PDB file of C-alpha atoms and ligand atoms in Angstrom:
ATOM      1  CA  UNK P1475      -5.908 -60.846 -22.104  1.00 59.00           C
ATOM      2  CA  UNK P1476      -4.195 -63.908 -23.495  1.00 52.00           C
ATOM      3  CA  UNK P1477      -1.522 -63.708 -26.151  1.00 46.00           C
ATOM      4  CA  UNK P1478      -2.603 -63.646 -29.776  1.00 48.00           C
ATOM      5  CA  UNK P1479      -1.402 -66.162 -32.315  1.00 56.00           C
ATOM      6  CA  UNK P1480       2.214 -65.703 -33.316  1.00 67.00           C
ATOM      7  CA  UNK P1481       2.155 -64.799 -36.996  1.00 86.00           C
ATOM      8  CA  UNK P1482       0.972 -61.836 -39.054  1.00 94.00           C
ATOM      9  CA  UNK P1483       1.610 -58.090 -39.093  1.00 96.00           C
ATOM     10  CA  UNK P1484      -0.584 -57.534 -36.028  1.00 98.00           C
ATOM     11  CA  UNK P1485       0.741 -60.438 -33.951  1.00 97.00           C
ATOM     12  CA  UNK P1486       0.867 -59.572 -30.263  1.00 97.00           C
ATOM     13  CA  UNK P1487      -1.531 -56.654 -30.664  1.00 98.00           C
ATOM     14  CA  UNK P1488      -5.046 -56.153 -29.388  1.00 98.00           C
ATOM     15  CA  UNK P1489      -7.681 -54.663 -31.677  1.00 98.00           C
ATOM     16  CA  UNK P1490     -11.084 -53.446 -30.483  1.00 98.00           C
ATOM     17  CA  UNK P1491     -13.775 -53.274 -33.173  1.00 99.00           C
ATOM     18  CA  UNK P1492     -17.148 -51.705 -32.459  1.00 98.00           C
ATOM     19  CA  UNK P1493     -20.150 -52.687 -34.549  1.00 98.00           C
ATOM     20  CA  UNK P1494     -18.543 -56.079 -35.069  1.00 98.00           C
ATOM     21  CA  UNK P1495     -21.768 -58.069 -35.194  1.00 98.00           C
ATOM     22  CA  UNK P1496     -22.222 -57.814 -38.964  1.00 98.00           C
ATOM     23  CA  UNK P1497     -21.346 -55.895 -42.124  1.00 98.00           C
ATOM     24  CA  UNK P1498     -18.143 -53.873 -42.322  1.00 98.00           C
ATOM     25  CA  UNK P1499     -17.267 -54.331 -38.629  1.00 98.00           C
ATOM     26  CA  UNK P1500     -17.455 -58.123 -38.806  1.00 98.00           C
ATOM     27  CA  UNK P1501     -15.223 -58.069 -41.897  1.00 98.00           C
ATOM     28  CA  UNK P1502     -12.695 -55.760 -40.206  1.00 99.00           C
ATOM     29  CA  UNK P1503     -12.581 -57.927 -37.078  1.00 98.00           C
ATOM     30  CA  UNK P1504     -12.131 -61.076 -39.159  1.00 98.00           C
ATOM     31  CA  UNK P1505      -9.327 -59.477 -41.178  1.00 98.00           C
ATOM     32  CA  UNK P1506      -7.469 -58.066 -38.148  1.00 98.00           C
ATOM     33  CA  UNK P1507      -7.712 -61.452 -36.444  1.00 98.00           C
ATOM     34  CA  UNK P1508      -6.322 -63.094 -39.581  1.00 98.00           C
ATOM     35  CA  UNK P1509      -3.461 -60.586 -39.395  1.00 98.00           C
ATOM     36  CA  UNK P1510      -2.639 -61.910 -35.929  1.00 98.00           C
ATOM     37  CA  UNK P1511      -4.396 -59.488 -33.582  1.00 98.00           C
ATOM     38  CA  UNK P1512      -6.454 -60.677 -30.682  1.00 98.00           C
ATOM     39  CA  UNK P1513      -9.781 -58.975 -31.199  1.00 98.00           C
ATOM     40  CA  UNK P1514     -12.389 -57.532 -28.869  1.00 98.00           C
ATOM     41  CA  UNK P1515     -15.792 -57.600 -30.548  1.00 98.00           C
ATOM     42  CA  UNK P1516     -18.317 -54.973 -29.463  1.00 98.00           C
ATOM     43  CA  UNK P1517     -21.981 -54.591 -30.503  1.00 98.00           C
ATOM     44  CA  UNK P1518     -25.463 -55.013 -29.027  1.00 98.00           C
ATOM     45  CA  UNK P1519     -26.030 -58.334 -30.784  1.00 95.00           C
ATOM     46  CA  UNK P1520     -24.518 -60.703 -28.240  1.00 98.00           C
ATOM     47  CA  UNK P1521     -25.244 -63.882 -30.208  1.00 98.00           C
ATOM     48  CA  UNK P1522     -23.759 -62.541 -33.414  1.00 98.00           C
ATOM     49  CA  UNK P1523     -20.493 -61.390 -31.834  1.00 98.00           C
ATOM     50  CA  UNK P1524     -20.201 -64.661 -29.947  1.00 98.00           C
ATOM     51  CA  UNK P1525     -20.739 -66.559 -33.185  1.00 98.00           C
ATOM     52  CA  UNK P1526     -18.046 -64.477 -34.904  1.00 98.00           C
ATOM     53  CA  UNK P1527     -15.687 -64.973 -31.952  1.00 98.00           C
ATOM     54  CA  UNK P1528     -16.195 -68.754 -32.160  1.00 98.00           C
ATOM     55  CA  UNK P1529     -15.314 -68.684 -35.852  1.00 98.00           C
ATOM     56  CA  UNK P1530     -12.144 -66.680 -35.163  1.00 98.00           C
ATOM     57  CA  UNK P1531     -11.129 -69.084 -32.394  1.00 98.00           C
ATOM     58  CA  UNK P1532     -11.799 -72.065 -34.663  1.00 98.00           C
ATOM     59  CA  UNK P1533      -9.320 -70.495 -37.100  1.00 97.00           C
ATOM     60  CA  UNK P1534      -6.685 -70.300 -34.358  1.00 97.00           C
ATOM     61  CA  UNK P1535      -7.285 -66.677 -33.336  1.00 98.00           C
ATOM     62  CA  UNK P1536      -8.120 -65.053 -30.028  1.00 98.00           C
ATOM     63  CA  UNK P1537     -11.414 -63.194 -29.638  1.00 98.00           C
ATOM     64  CA  UNK P1538     -13.340 -61.651 -26.750  1.00 98.00           C
ATOM     65  CA  UNK P1539     -16.864 -60.257 -26.775  1.00 98.00           C
ATOM     66  CA  UNK P1540     -18.210 -57.278 -24.853  1.00 98.00           C
ATOM     67  CA  UNK P1541     -21.895 -56.703 -25.717  1.00 98.00           C
ATOM     68  CA  UNK P1542     -22.485 -52.946 -25.505  1.00 98.00           C
ATOM     69  CA  UNK P1543     -25.157 -50.479 -26.585  1.00 98.00           C
ATOM     70  CA  UNK P1544     -23.376 -47.333 -27.775  1.00 98.00           C
ATOM     71  CA  UNK P1545     -26.363 -45.155 -26.847  1.00 98.00           C
ATOM     72  CA  UNK P1546     -26.090 -46.239 -23.203  1.00 98.00           C
ATOM     73  CA  UNK P1547     -23.499 -44.153 -21.347  1.00 98.00           C
ATOM     74  CA  UNK P1548     -23.344 -46.526 -18.406  1.00 98.00           C
ATOM     75  CA  UNK P1549     -22.687 -49.432 -20.789  1.00 98.00           C
ATOM     76  CA  UNK P1550     -19.922 -47.435 -22.488  1.00 98.00           C
ATOM     77  CA  UNK P1551     -18.354 -46.800 -19.106  1.00 98.00           C
ATOM     78  CA  UNK P1552     -18.480 -50.538 -18.373  1.00 98.00           C
ATOM     79  CA  UNK P1553     -16.791 -51.228 -21.723  1.00 98.00           C
ATOM     80  CA  UNK P1554     -14.014 -48.765 -20.882  1.00 98.00           C
ATOM     81  CA  UNK P1555     -13.624 -50.438 -17.474  1.00 97.00           C
ATOM     82  CA  UNK P1556     -13.365 -53.846 -19.167  1.00 98.00           C
ATOM     83  CA  UNK P1557     -10.721 -52.566 -21.594  1.00 97.00           C
ATOM     84  CA  UNK P1558      -8.730 -50.895 -18.813  1.00 96.00           C
ATOM     85  CA  UNK P1559      -8.640 -54.050 -16.751  1.00 96.00           C
ATOM     86  CA  UNK P1560      -7.732 -56.118 -19.821  1.00 93.00           C
ATOM     87  CA  UNK P1561      -4.626 -54.065 -20.651  1.00 94.00           C
ATOM     88  CA  UNK P1562      -3.329 -52.482 -23.851  1.00 96.00           C
ATOM     89  CA  UNK P1563      -5.445 -51.445 -26.819  1.00 98.00           C
ATOM     90  CA  UNK P1564      -3.151 -51.246 -29.845  1.00 98.00           C
ATOM     91  CA  UNK P1565      -5.909 -50.677 -32.381  1.00 98.00           C
ATOM     92  CA  UNK P1566      -9.322 -49.103 -31.799  1.00 98.00           C
ATOM     93  CA  UNK P1567     -11.742 -49.244 -34.718  1.00 98.00           C
ATOM     94  CA  UNK P1568     -14.802 -47.045 -34.164  1.00 98.00           C
ATOM     95  CA  UNK P1569     -17.067 -48.647 -36.742  1.00 98.00           C
ATOM     96  CA  UNK P1570     -20.513 -48.929 -35.097  1.00 98.00           C
ATOM     97  CA  UNK P1571     -22.951 -46.702 -36.929  1.00 98.00           C
ATOM     98  CA  UNK P1572     -26.623 -46.101 -37.569  1.00 97.00           C
ATOM     99  CA  UNK P1573     -28.423 -44.658 -40.556  1.00 95.00           C
ATOM    100  CA  UNK P1574     -31.818 -43.499 -39.300  1.00 95.00           C
ATOM    101  CA  UNK P1575     -34.859 -43.564 -41.597  1.00 93.00           C
ATOM    102  CA  UNK P1576     -34.831 -40.611 -44.008  1.00 92.00           C
ATOM    103  CA  UNK P1577     -36.421 -37.455 -42.577  1.00 95.00           C
ATOM    104  CA  UNK P1578     -36.042 -33.838 -43.623  1.00 96.00           C
ATOM    105  CA  UNK P1579     -34.297 -31.569 -41.114  1.00 97.00           C
ATOM    106  CA  UNK P1580     -37.588 -30.062 -39.942  1.00 97.00           C
ATOM    107  CA  UNK P1581     -39.176 -33.462 -39.364  1.00 97.00           C
ATOM    108  CA  UNK P1582     -36.198 -35.059 -37.629  1.00 98.00           C
ATOM    109  CA  UNK P1583     -37.063 -35.933 -34.013  1.00 98.00           C
ATOM    110  CA  UNK P1584     -34.842 -35.283 -30.996  1.00 98.00           C
ATOM    111  CA  UNK P1585     -34.739 -39.040 -30.495  1.00 98.00           C
ATOM    112  CA  UNK P1586     -33.415 -39.749 -33.989  1.00 98.00           C
ATOM    113  CA  UNK P1587     -30.882 -36.901 -33.712  1.00 98.00           C
ATOM    114  CA  UNK P1588     -29.664 -37.990 -30.268  1.00 98.00           C
ATOM    115  CA  UNK P1589     -29.431 -41.696 -31.125  1.00 98.00           C
ATOM    116  CA  UNK P1590     -27.564 -41.054 -34.374  1.00 98.00           C
ATOM    117  CA  UNK P1591     -25.097 -38.630 -32.838  1.00 98.00           C
ATOM    118  CA  UNK P1592     -24.648 -40.918 -29.822  1.00 98.00           C
ATOM    119  CA  UNK P1593     -23.603 -43.955 -31.869  1.00 98.00           C
ATOM    120  CA  UNK P1594     -21.812 -42.268 -34.776  1.00 98.00           C
ATOM    121  CA  UNK P1595     -19.975 -39.490 -32.938  1.00 98.00           C
ATOM    122  CA  UNK P1596     -20.233 -39.404 -29.140  1.00 98.00           C
ATOM    123  CA  UNK P1597     -19.269 -43.057 -28.649  1.00 98.00           C
ATOM    124  CA  UNK P1598     -16.090 -42.739 -30.792  1.00 98.00           C
ATOM    125  CA  UNK P1599     -15.126 -39.587 -28.860  1.00 98.00           C
ATOM    126  CA  UNK P1600     -15.814 -41.198 -25.493  1.00 98.00           C
ATOM    127  CA  UNK P1601     -14.094 -44.494 -26.231  1.00 98.00           C
ATOM    128  CA  UNK P1602     -11.013 -42.867 -27.744  1.00 97.00           C
ATOM    129  CA  UNK P1603     -10.556 -40.327 -25.022  1.00 96.00           C
ATOM    130  CA  UNK P1604     -11.192 -42.726 -22.145  1.00 97.00           C
ATOM    131  CA  UNK P1605      -9.021 -45.466 -23.665  1.00 95.00           C
ATOM    132  CA  UNK P1606      -6.148 -43.141 -24.462  1.00 95.00           C
ATOM    133  CA  UNK P1607      -4.083 -44.434 -21.563  1.00 94.00           C
ATOM    134  CA  UNK P1608      -4.471 -47.938 -23.035  1.00 96.00           C
ATOM    135  CA  UNK P1609      -3.154 -46.845 -26.454  1.00 97.00           C
ATOM    136  CA  UNK P1610       0.618 -47.348 -26.483  1.00 96.00           C
ATOM    137  CA  UNK P1611       3.161 -45.501 -28.653  1.00 96.00           C
ATOM    138  CA  UNK P1612       2.446 -47.027 -32.069  1.00 97.00           C
ATOM    139  CA  UNK P1613      -1.244 -47.373 -31.231  1.00 98.00           C
ATOM    140  CA  UNK P1614      -3.807 -46.530 -33.911  1.00 98.00           C
ATOM    141  CA  UNK P1615      -7.425 -45.418 -33.959  1.00 98.00           C
ATOM    142  CA  UNK P1616      -9.451 -45.816 -37.110  1.00 98.00           C
ATOM    143  CA  UNK P1617     -12.834 -44.108 -37.432  1.00 99.00           C
ATOM    144  CA  UNK P1618     -15.335 -45.305 -40.011  1.00 99.00           C
ATOM    145  CA  UNK P1619     -16.791 -42.160 -41.545  1.00 98.00           C
ATOM    146  CA  UNK P1620     -18.646 -42.068 -44.882  1.00 98.00           C
ATOM    147  CA  UNK P1621     -18.781 -40.292 -48.211  1.00 97.00           C
ATOM    148  CA  UNK P1622     -21.800 -38.684 -46.497  1.00 96.00           C
ATOM    149  CA  UNK P1623     -19.199 -36.810 -44.424  1.00 97.00           C
ATOM    150  CA  UNK P1624     -18.386 -34.759 -47.512  1.00 97.00           C
ATOM    151  CA  UNK P1625     -21.653 -33.895 -49.229  1.00 93.00           C
ATOM    152  CA  UNK P1626     -25.246 -33.377 -48.123  1.00 93.00           C
ATOM    153  CA  UNK P1627     -28.160 -35.679 -48.853  1.00 90.00           C
ATOM    154  CA  UNK P1628     -31.770 -34.671 -48.418  1.00 92.00           C
ATOM    155  CA  UNK P1629     -33.276 -36.523 -45.485  1.00 94.00           C
ATOM    156  CA  UNK P1630     -29.989 -37.439 -43.828  1.00 94.00           C
ATOM    157  CA  UNK P1631     -29.295 -34.413 -41.643  1.00 98.00           C
ATOM    158  CA  UNK P1632     -28.325 -36.318 -38.492  1.00 98.00           C
ATOM    159  CA  UNK P1633     -26.253 -38.895 -40.384  1.00 98.00           C
ATOM    160  CA  UNK P1634     -24.480 -36.256 -42.519  1.00 98.00           C
ATOM    161  CA  UNK P1635     -23.721 -34.108 -39.469  1.00 98.00           C
ATOM    162  CA  UNK P1636     -22.448 -37.036 -37.406  1.00 98.00           C
ATOM    163  CA  UNK P1637     -20.168 -38.339 -40.138  1.00 98.00           C
ATOM    164  CA  UNK P1638     -18.780 -34.899 -41.036  1.00 98.00           C
ATOM    165  CA  UNK P1639     -17.999 -34.322 -37.368  1.00 98.00           C
ATOM    166  CA  UNK P1640     -16.331 -37.734 -37.122  1.00 98.00           C
ATOM    167  CA  UNK P1641     -13.728 -36.516 -39.620  1.00 98.00           C
ATOM    168  CA  UNK P1642     -13.182 -33.437 -37.438  1.00 98.00           C
ATOM    169  CA  UNK P1643     -12.771 -35.718 -34.409  1.00 98.00           C
ATOM    170  CA  UNK P1644     -10.215 -37.791 -36.323  1.00 98.00           C
ATOM    171  CA  UNK P1645      -8.211 -34.672 -37.154  1.00 98.00           C
ATOM    172  CA  UNK P1646      -8.289 -33.207 -33.643  1.00 98.00           C
ATOM    173  CA  UNK P1647      -7.218 -36.466 -31.994  1.00 98.00           C
ATOM    174  CA  UNK P1648      -4.485 -36.976 -34.606  1.00 98.00           C
ATOM    175  CA  UNK P1649      -3.156 -33.521 -33.808  1.00 98.00           C
ATOM    176  CA  UNK P1650      -3.332 -33.920 -30.041  1.00 98.00           C
ATOM    177  CA  UNK P1651      -1.801 -37.407 -29.992  1.00 98.00           C
ATOM    178  CA  UNK P1652       0.835 -37.283 -32.729  1.00 98.00           C
ATOM    179  CA  UNK P1653       3.539 -36.303 -30.238  1.00 98.00           C
ATOM    180  CA  UNK P1654       2.820 -39.436 -28.238  1.00 97.00           C
ATOM    181  CA  UNK P1655       3.220 -41.703 -31.250  1.00 98.00           C
ATOM    182  CA  UNK P1656      -0.501 -42.495 -31.580  1.00 98.00           C
ATOM    183  CA  UNK P1657      -2.016 -42.284 -35.055  1.00 98.00           C
ATOM    184  CA  UNK P1658      -5.651 -41.468 -35.752  1.00 98.00           C
ATOM    185  CA  UNK P1659      -7.007 -42.164 -39.224  1.00 99.00           C
ATOM    186  CA  UNK P1660     -10.332 -42.784 -40.899  1.00 98.00           C
ATOM    187  CA  UNK P1661     -12.000 -44.451 -43.840  1.00 99.00           C
ATOM    188  CA  UNK P1662     -14.954 -43.037 -45.745  1.00 98.00           C
ATOM    189  CA  UNK P1663     -16.842 -45.830 -47.479  1.00 98.00           C
ATOM    190  CA  UNK P1664     -19.166 -45.114 -50.373  1.00 96.00           C
ATOM    191  CA  UNK P1665     -21.862 -47.710 -51.079  1.00 94.00           C
ATOM    192  CA  UNK P1666     -20.851 -51.004 -49.517  1.00 96.00           C
ATOM    193  CA  UNK P1667     -23.025 -54.106 -49.627  1.00 94.00           C
ATOM    194  CA  UNK P1668     -24.419 -54.347 -46.065  1.00 95.00           C
ATOM    195  CA  UNK P1669     -27.782 -54.235 -44.263  1.00 91.00           C
ATOM    196  CA  UNK P1670     -27.299 -50.533 -43.543  1.00 88.00           C
ATOM    197  CA  UNK P1671     -27.225 -49.375 -47.119  1.00 85.00           C
ATOM    198  CA  UNK P1672     -29.616 -51.848 -48.779  1.00 85.00           C
ATOM    199  CA  UNK P1673     -32.627 -49.475 -48.673  1.00 79.00           C
ATOM    200  CA  UNK P1674     -30.561 -46.842 -50.544  1.00 78.00           C
ATOM    201  CA  UNK P1675     -29.338 -49.415 -53.040  1.00 80.00           C
ATOM    202  CA  UNK P1676     -32.896 -50.573 -53.698  1.00 80.00           C
ATOM    203  CA  UNK P1677     -34.023 -46.949 -54.138  1.00 77.00           C
ATOM    204  CA  UNK P1678     -31.200 -46.245 -56.631  1.00 76.00           C
ATOM    205  CA  UNK P1679     -31.952 -49.423 -58.556  1.00 77.00           C
ATOM    206  CA  UNK P1680     -35.635 -48.539 -58.898  1.00 76.00           C
ATOM    207  CA  UNK P1681     -34.592 -45.224 -60.456  1.00 74.00           C
ATOM    208  CA  UNK P1682     -31.919 -46.878 -62.561  1.00 70.00           C
ATOM    209  CA  UNK P1683     -29.239 -44.632 -61.014  1.00 73.00           C
ATOM    210  CA  UNK P1684     -25.579 -45.505 -61.290  1.00 77.00           C
ATOM    211  CA  UNK P1685     -24.022 -45.270 -57.864  1.00 83.00           C
ATOM    212  CA  UNK P1686     -20.528 -44.166 -58.769  1.00 92.00           C
ATOM    213  CA  UNK P1687     -18.123 -43.970 -61.725  1.00 94.00           C
ATOM    214  CA  UNK P1688     -17.065 -47.593 -61.267  1.00 94.00           C
ATOM    215  CA  UNK P1689     -20.725 -48.553 -61.485  1.00 91.00           C
ATOM    216  CA  UNK P1690     -20.604 -51.127 -58.734  1.00 92.00           C
ATOM    217  CA  UNK P1691     -21.167 -51.622 -55.030  1.00 93.00           C
ATOM    218  CA  UNK P1692     -18.125 -52.148 -52.829  1.00 96.00           C
ATOM    219  CA  UNK P1693     -17.572 -55.185 -50.646  1.00 97.00           C
ATOM    220  CA  UNK P1694     -16.947 -55.335 -46.915  1.00 98.00           C
ATOM    221  CA  UNK P1695     -13.725 -57.170 -47.705  1.00 98.00           C
ATOM    222  CA  UNK P1696     -12.416 -54.182 -49.653  1.00 98.00           C
ATOM    223  CA  UNK P1697     -13.062 -51.877 -46.690  1.00 98.00           C
ATOM    224  CA  UNK P1698     -11.482 -54.356 -44.267  1.00 99.00           C
ATOM    225  CA  UNK P1699      -8.367 -54.595 -46.463  1.00 98.00           C
ATOM    226  CA  UNK P1700      -7.980 -50.799 -46.399  1.00 99.00           C
ATOM    227  CA  UNK P1701      -8.419 -50.672 -42.621  1.00 99.00           C
ATOM    228  CA  UNK P1702      -5.864 -53.467 -42.201  1.00 98.00           C
ATOM    229  CA  UNK P1703      -3.350 -51.387 -44.138  1.00 98.00           C
ATOM    230  CA  UNK P1704      -4.127 -48.154 -42.282  1.00 98.00           C
ATOM    231  CA  UNK P1705      -3.666 -49.722 -38.837  1.00 98.00           C
ATOM    232  CA  UNK P1706      -0.479 -51.547 -39.861  1.00 98.00           C
ATOM    233  CA  UNK P1707       3.057 -50.265 -39.421  1.00 97.00           C
ATOM    234  CA  UNK P1708       3.240 -49.806 -43.197  1.00 98.00           C
ATOM    235  CA  UNK P1709       1.028 -46.739 -42.746  1.00 98.00           C
ATOM    236  CA  UNK P1710       3.206 -45.366 -39.940  1.00 98.00           C
ATOM    237  CA  UNK P1711       3.600 -41.888 -41.465  1.00 98.00           C
ATOM    238  CA  UNK P1712      -0.134 -41.476 -42.049  1.00 98.00           C
ATOM    239  CA  UNK P1713      -2.235 -39.633 -39.511  1.00 98.00           C
ATOM    240  CA  UNK P1714      -5.215 -37.281 -39.449  1.00 98.00           C
ATOM    241  CA  UNK P1715      -6.459 -38.393 -42.857  1.00 98.00           C
ATOM    242  CA  UNK P1716      -9.704 -40.094 -43.792  1.00 98.00           C
ATOM    243  CA  UNK P1717      -9.393 -42.205 -46.924  1.00 98.00           C
ATOM    244  CA  UNK P1718     -12.444 -42.509 -49.201  1.00 98.00           C
ATOM    245  CA  UNK P1719     -13.172 -45.998 -50.540  1.00 98.00           C
ATOM    246  CA  UNK P1720     -16.059 -45.365 -52.871  1.00 97.00           C
ATOM    247  CA  UNK P1721     -15.567 -46.438 -56.481  1.00 97.00           C
ATOM    248  CA  UNK P1722     -15.063 -42.771 -57.358  1.00 96.00           C
ATOM    249  CA  UNK P1723     -18.357 -41.575 -55.821  1.00 94.00           C
ATOM    250  CA  UNK P1724     -16.808 -38.367 -54.478  1.00 96.00           C
ATOM    251  CA  UNK P1725     -15.605 -37.467 -57.968  1.00 95.00           C
ATOM    252  CA  UNK P1726     -19.240 -36.841 -58.826  1.00 89.00           C
ATOM    253  CA  UNK P1727     -20.011 -35.173 -55.454  1.00 70.00           C
ATOM    254  CA  UNK P1728     -22.741 -37.754 -54.962  1.00 48.00           C
ATOM    255  CA  UNK P1729     -25.220 -35.686 -56.926  1.00 54.00           C
ATOM    256  CA  UNK P1730     -24.446 -36.778 -60.454  1.00 49.00           C
ATOM    257  CA  UNK P1731     -24.894 -40.215 -61.960  1.00 47.00           C
ATOM    258  CA  UNK P1732     -21.592 -42.037 -62.178  1.00 43.00           C
ATOM    259  CA  UNK P1733     -21.353 -42.356 -65.948  1.00 38.00           C
TER     260      UNK P1733
HETATM  261  N1  NAP A 761     -22.520 -49.830 -45.850  1.00 76.82           N
HETATM  262  C1  NAP A 761     -22.204 -48.673 -46.375  1.00 76.82           C
HETATM  263  O1  NAP A 761     -22.420 -48.438 -47.575  1.00 76.82           O
HETATM  264  C2  NAP A 761     -21.564 -47.613 -45.554  1.00 76.82           C
HETATM  265  C3  NAP A 761     -21.186 -46.435 -46.201  1.00 76.82           C
HETATM  266  C4  NAP A 761     -20.562 -45.440 -45.465  1.00 76.82           C
HETATM  267  C5  NAP A 761     -20.311 -45.614 -44.120  1.00 76.82           C
HETATM  268  N2  NAP A 761     -20.700 -46.761 -43.517  1.00 76.82           N
HETATM  269  C6  NAP A 761     -20.407 -46.884 -42.083  1.00 76.82           C
HETATM  270  O2  NAP A 761     -19.799 -48.122 -41.831  1.00 76.82           O
HETATM  271  C7  NAP A 761     -20.093 -48.519 -40.489  1.00 76.82           C
HETATM  272  C8  NAP A 761     -20.609 -49.939 -40.495  1.00 76.82           C
HETATM  273  O3  NAP A 761     -21.816 -49.967 -41.231  1.00 76.82           O
HETATM  274  P1  NAP A 761     -22.376 -51.262 -41.967  1.00 76.82           P
HETATM  275  O4  NAP A 761     -22.687 -50.873 -43.338  1.00 76.82           O
HETATM  276  O5  NAP A 761     -21.530 -52.429 -41.689  1.00 76.82           O
HETATM  277  O6  NAP A 761     -23.785 -51.359 -41.194  1.00 76.82           O
HETATM  278  P2  NAP A 761     -24.547 -52.566 -40.503  1.00 76.82           P
HETATM  279  O7  NAP A 761     -24.388 -53.805 -41.269  1.00 76.82           O
HETATM  280  O8  NAP A 761     -25.908 -52.034 -40.223  1.00 76.82           O
HETATM  281  O9  NAP A 761     -23.743 -52.700 -39.122  1.00 76.82           O
HETATM  282  C9  NAP A 761     -23.792 -51.693 -38.159  1.00 76.82           C
HETATM  283  C10 NAP A 761     -23.049 -52.162 -36.938  1.00 76.82           C
HETATM  284  O10 NAP A 761     -23.145 -51.126 -35.943  1.00 76.82           O
HETATM  285  C11 NAP A 761     -23.634 -51.712 -34.738  1.00 76.82           C
HETATM  286  N3  NAP A 761     -24.477 -50.789 -33.982  1.00 76.82           N
HETATM  287  C12 NAP A 761     -25.532 -50.075 -34.453  1.00 76.82           C
HETATM  288  N4  NAP A 761     -26.121 -49.418 -33.425  1.00 76.82           N
HETATM  289  C13 NAP A 761     -25.413 -49.749 -32.318  1.00 76.82           C
HETATM  290  C14 NAP A 761     -25.546 -49.415 -30.945  1.00 76.82           C
HETATM  291  N5  NAP A 761     -26.522 -48.615 -30.487  1.00 76.82           N
HETATM  292  N6  NAP A 761     -24.641 -49.933 -30.075  1.00 76.82           N
HETATM  293  C15 NAP A 761     -23.670 -50.757 -30.509  1.00 76.82           C
HETATM  294  N7  NAP A 761     -23.500 -51.109 -31.786  1.00 76.82           N
HETATM  295  C16 NAP A 761     -24.364 -50.610 -32.674  1.00 76.82           C
HETATM  296  C17 NAP A 761     -24.455 -52.924 -35.199  1.00 76.82           C
HETATM  297  O11 NAP A 761     -24.463 -53.904 -34.177  1.00 76.82           O
HETATM  298  P3  NAP A 761     -25.768 -54.307 -33.308  1.00 76.82           P
HETATM  299  O12 NAP A 761     -26.987 -54.010 -34.111  1.00 76.82           O
HETATM  300  O13 NAP A 761     -25.555 -55.753 -33.021  1.00 76.82           O
HETATM  301  O14 NAP A 761     -25.646 -53.459 -32.085  1.00 76.82           O
HETATM  302  C18 NAP A 761     -23.641 -53.427 -36.371  1.00 76.82           C
HETATM  303  O15 NAP A 761     -22.607 -54.277 -35.929  1.00 76.82           O
HETATM  304  C19 NAP A 761     -21.100 -47.506 -39.949  1.00 76.82           C
HETATM  305  O16 NAP A 761     -20.432 -46.541 -39.172  1.00 76.82           O
HETATM  306  C20 NAP A 761     -21.654 -46.861 -41.219  1.00 76.82           C
HETATM  307  O17 NAP A 761     -22.126 -45.567 -41.004  1.00 76.82           O
HETATM  308  C21 NAP A 761     -21.325 -47.766 -44.200  1.00 76.82           C
END
């Protein structure tokens, strides 16, 4: 891969961001590129990642695109092959995620379970473990979990299970890799203004529910800023933790109105 632009805390580093075609992933990729990293944008939506890459290049950054469906094991293997041939991966952000339509545990289909676990959990495990050789001392993985990792919601069994397990994955990898100077961290967003969460936001609004103690929805920029800190050298003594970014949602365990 070519060298990234010279300035910024991530200058000279390569950052891979999955689910970079929109929402939180696009904001993270944009922020890491602004911090000097050359970015590898991964998602199914080829046009959207190419559009984002063009914008990053127009701003003087370096961006590559690798369209990949996280539910397709052969495609994941091709992505790993691409990354291996490209060289080092200093930062791996496992952000791609799906929130399947609400269904109680007994009405959840195998397909919905498999697809959700494939994108939200299996792909982060596979990518991290197969790209480990590409992660140098000082390398960082950041997994995008959720406040749903911490408390149950009716109708979200596959999502809740996948996101809770993603925190376990973060902790295991952090433990196994700490001795090699690789950090593994996570973020757990609450309600952030993206396509994924709009149905829930609309549902809450109809019932006049307050989402969290701050009483507002978070922005993708706020999540991207946190990720930028966590993957930077400033967070060098931080590993194995998942940081909630939720306007205080977890203070009310998700079940109570915010105020
Ligand atoms: N928004 C929130 O309030 C919130 C809260 C907690 C956690 N999160 C987590 O934050 C992450 C990003 O979510 P978001 O809110 O930004 O959602 P979003 O706007 O729906 O974006 C989801 C991203 O994941 C990618 N993706 C989905 N299925 C994929 C697949 N099979 N293969 C490859 N990429 C796939 C999508 O790209 P393509 O469709 O182009 O493939 C898209 O880039 C997710 O892990 C989500 O669970 C979000």
